[in-house]
Coordinates of C-alpha atoms and ligand atoms in Angstrom, one line a residue:
M1 CA 0.0 0.0 0.0
L2 CA 1.5 3.4 -1.1
D3 CA 0.7 6.9 0.3
R4 CA 0.0 7.9 -3.3
S5 CA 0.0 6.2 -6.7
A6 CA -0.8 6.7 -10.3
F7 CA -2.0 3.1 -10.8
Y8 CA -5.6 2.9 -11.8
P9 CA -7.2 0.5 -9.3
G10 CA -9.9 -0.7 -11.6
G11 CA -13.6 0.3 -11.7
G12 CA -16.4 1.3 -14.0
G13 CA -15.6 -1.7 -16.2
Q14 CA -12.0 -0.7 -16.7
P15 CA -9.4 -3.2 -15.3
P16 CA -6.5 -2.2 -13.1
D17 CA -3.1 -1.0 -14.4
H18 CA 0.0 -3.2 -14.4
G19 CA 3.5 -2.0 -14.0
V20 CA 6.5 -2.0 -11.6
L21 CA 7.7 -0.5 -8.4
L22 CA 11.4 0.4 -8.4
W23 CA 13.4 0.6 -5.2
G24 CA 16.8 -0.2 -3.8
G25 CA 18.1 -1.4 -7.2
V26 CA 15.4 -4.0 -7.6
Q27 CA 11.9 -4.1 -9.0
T28 CA 8.6 -5.5 -7.9
R29 CA 6.2 -6.4 -10.8
I30 CA 2.6 -5.2 -10.1
V31 CA 0.1 -7.5 -11.7
D32 CA -3.2 -6.2 -10.2
A33 CA -4.6 -3.5 -8.0
R34 CA -7.6 -3.2 -5.7
K35 CA -9.4 -0.3 -4.2
G36 CA -10.9 -0.6 -0.8
D37 CA -10.5 2.2 1.8
D38 CA -7.0 2.3 0.4
L39 CA -5.4 1.4 -2.9
Y40 CA -3.7 -2.0 -2.8
L41 CA -1.1 -3.0 -5.4
V42 CA -0.7 -6.7 -5.9
P43 CA 2.8 -7.9 -6.6
A44 CA 3.8 -10.8 -8.8
E45 CA 4.3 -14.0 -6.9
G46 CA 7.8 -14.3 -5.5
D47 CA 8.9 -10.7 -6.3
P48 CA 10.8 -8.9 -3.6
L49 CA 8.7 -6.5 -1.4
P50 CA 9.9 -3.1 -0.1
D51 CA 10.0 -2.6 3.7
V52 CA 7.3 -0.4 5.3
G53 CA 8.4 3.2 5.1
A54 CA 10.6 2.6 2.0
T55 CA 10.5 5.2 -0.9
V56 CA 9.6 3.6 -4.2
R57 CA 9.0 4.8 -7.7
G58 CA 6.1 3.5 -9.6
A59 CA 5.9 2.9 -13.4
V60 CA 2.7 2.1 -15.1
E61 CA 2.9 -0.3 -18.1
D62 CA 2.1 2.1 -20.9
P63 CA 1.0 -0.2 -23.8
R64 CA -1.7 -1.7 -21.6
R65 CA -2.8 1.6 -20.0
T66 CA -2.9 3.3 -23.4
A67 CA -4.9 0.5 -24.9
L68 CA -7.4 0.7 -22.0
M69 CA -7.7 4.4 -22.4
R70 CA -8.5 4.0 -26.1
T71 CA -10.9 1.2 -25.4
H72 CA -12.7 3.1 -22.6
S73 CA -13.1 6.3 -24.7
G74 CA -14.3 4.1 -27.6
L75 CA -17.0 2.6 -25.4
H76 CA -18.2 6.1 -24.5
V77 CA -18.4 7.0 -28.2
L78 CA -20.5 3.8 -28.7
C79 CA -22.7 4.7 -25.8
G80 CA -23.3 8.2 -27.2
V81 CA -24.0 7.0 -30.7
V82 CA -26.4 4.2 -29.7
F83 CA -28.3 6.6 -27.4
R84 CA -28.4 9.4 -30.0
D85 CA -29.4 7.3 -33.0
F86 CA -31.5 4.5 -31.3
G87 CA -32.5 5.9 -27.9
A88 CA -31.1 2.9 -26.1
L89 CA -29.7 3.1 -22.5
V90 CA -26.6 1.3 -21.3
T91 CA -27.2 -1.5 -18.7
G92 CA -23.7 -2.8 -18.3
G93 CA -20.3 -3.2 -19.9
N94 CA -16.8 -4.5 -19.5
M95 CA -13.4 -4.1 -21.2
E96 CA -10.0 -5.6 -21.8
P97 CA -7.3 -3.9 -23.7
L98 CA -8.7 -3.2 -27.3
T99 CA -11.8 -5.4 -26.8
A100 CA -15.0 -4.7 -25.0
R101 CA -18.7 -5.4 -24.6
M102 CA -21.6 -3.1 -23.8
D103 CA -25.1 -4.0 -23.0
F104 CA -28.1 -1.9 -24.1
N105 CA -31.8 -1.9 -23.4
L106 CA -33.1 -1.9 -26.9
E107 CA -36.5 -3.5 -27.8
T108 CA -35.9 -4.4 -31.4
V109 CA -32.7 -4.5 -33.5
P110 CA -33.4 -2.7 -36.8
A111 CA -32.1 -4.1 -40.1
G112 CA -28.5 -2.9 -40.7
F113 CA -28.0 -2.0 -37.0
R114 CA -24.5 -3.4 -36.7
E115 CA -23.2 -1.6 -39.8
A116 CA -25.0 1.6 -38.9
V117 CA -23.6 1.7 -35.4
E118 CA -20.1 1.0 -36.6
A119 CA -20.2 3.6 -39.4
A120 CA -21.6 6.3 -37.0
C121 CA -18.9 5.5 -34.3
N122 CA -16.1 5.8 -36.9
T123 CA -17.6 9.1 -38.1
E124 CA -17.4 10.4 -34.5
L125 CA -13.8 9.1 -34.2
R126 CA -12.7 10.8 -37.4
A127 CA -14.4 14.1 -36.2
D128 CA -11.6 14.2 -33.6
R129 CA -14.0 15.4 -30.8
Q130 CA -12.3 16.7 -27.7
I131 CA -12.6 14.6 -24.5
V132 CA -12.7 16.8 -21.4
V133 CA -12.6 15.6 -17.8
R134 CA -13.7 17.9 -15.0
E135 CA -15.2 17.7 -11.5
L136 CA -18.4 19.4 -10.6
P137 CA -20.3 19.8 -7.3
R138 CA -22.9 17.1 -7.1
D139 CA -25.9 19.4 -7.6
D140 CA -24.4 21.1 -10.6
A141 CA -23.5 17.7 -12.2
F142 CA -27.0 16.4 -11.9
Q143 CA -28.4 19.4 -13.7
I144 CA -26.8 17.9 -16.9
P145 CA -29.6 15.8 -18.5
D146 CA -27.1 13.2 -19.9
I147 CA -25.7 12.6 -16.4
I148 CA -29.2 11.9 -15.0
R149 CA -29.8 9.4 -17.8
T150 CA -26.6 7.4 -17.1
A151 CA -25.6 7.8 -13.5
T152 CA -28.2 9.1 -11.0
N153 CA -28.4 5.8 -9.1
L154 CA -24.7 4.9 -9.6
V155 CA -23.1 7.8 -7.7
P156 CA -23.3 7.2 -3.9
E157 CA -25.1 9.9 -1.8
D158 CA -21.9 10.9 0.0
V159 CA -20.0 11.8 -3.1
K160 CA -19.9 15.6 -3.2
E161 CA -17.8 16.1 -6.3
V162 CA -18.8 14.2 -9.5
R163 CA -16.1 13.6 -12.1
I164 CA -17.6 14.2 -15.6
V165 CA -16.1 12.8 -18.8
H166 CA -17.4 14.9 -21.7
I167 CA -17.0 13.9 -25.4
V168 CA -17.8 17.4 -26.7
G169 CA -20.8 17.3 -28.9
L170 CA -21.6 13.6 -28.3
D171 CA -21.7 12.3 -24.7
Q172 CA -21.4 13.2 -21.1
Q173 CA -21.1 10.7 -18.2
A174 CA -20.2 10.6 -14.6
D175 CA -17.1 8.4 -14.8
G176 CA -13.9 7.5 -12.9
G177 CA -12.0 5.9 -15.7
T178 CA -9.0 7.0 -17.8
H179 CA -9.5 8.4 -21.3
V180 CA -7.6 9.7 -24.3
A181 CA -7.7 13.4 -25.1
S182 CA -9.7 13.2 -28.3
T183 CA -11.7 10.7 -30.2
A184 CA -9.2 10.4 -33.1
Q185 CA -6.7 8.8 -30.6
V186 CA -9.1 5.9 -30.2
G187 CA -8.4 4.5 -33.7
R188 CA -11.3 2.6 -35.3
I189 CA -14.2 0.8 -33.8
R190 CA -15.3 -2.6 -35.2
V191 CA -18.7 -3.9 -34.1
V192 CA -17.8 -7.6 -34.0
K193 CA -21.2 -9.0 -32.9
V194 CA -24.7 -8.0 -31.7
E195 CA -26.0 -10.7 -29.3
N196 CA -29.6 -11.1 -28.2
K197 CA -29.5 -11.9 -24.5
G198 CA -33.3 -11.8 -23.9
K199 CA -36.2 -9.4 -24.0
G200 CA -34.8 -5.9 -24.9
F201 CA -31.3 -7.0 -23.8
R202 CA -28.7 -6.6 -26.5
R203 CA -25.0 -7.1 -26.1
L204 CA -22.6 -5.4 -28.5
R205 CA -19.0 -6.7 -28.7
I206 CA -16.5 -4.3 -30.2
A207 CA -12.8 -4.3 -31.1
I208 CA -10.5 -1.3 -31.3
D209 CA -8.3 -1.2 -34.4
E210 CA -5.5 1.0 -35.4
L211 CA -6.3 3.9 -37.8
Ligands
ZN301 ZN1 -16.7 5.0 -18.6

């Protein structure tokens, strides 16, 4: 457990960062992280552990983190497009680096749905929309209609400041995850599959490709 750390602990469907701690000429590989009251970094089995009170440097594994940022921002683009064009709300989601699924409440799947969603997502990526992260007092945050749509029941009562991720012109959500700075940095979105999981329950599987 560190007094401060840049490792993302996981949450909101985004898995934790991996990386290393460097100290005393050795390194401890970090293969997982967990957020309770504190942030716990999970070392690789058998790696040396620093003593309590030791000063360490942390390094986040960049290829994994960057892939997760692109994937997470890509999911917000998908969410924005499916709501705008089909009026469907998100009911769940999960991601791994460059692959993800998102669940929607959508009564019927129109003909050409998969192709239409993919094309609209990639139009938004090419438009290079800015992605802005800011914190707002709770009452101000819940004045934003989009936030009410996605998060009213997800943000605990005692949270006073709500972190907002805004894809300018497309989507705003209360969100704790890590994101790229603009939609062009995501790459391309491929809608791999649309699954029917029951009445009104559609699962979209996507992959993030290079431009
Ligand atoms: Zn998110």
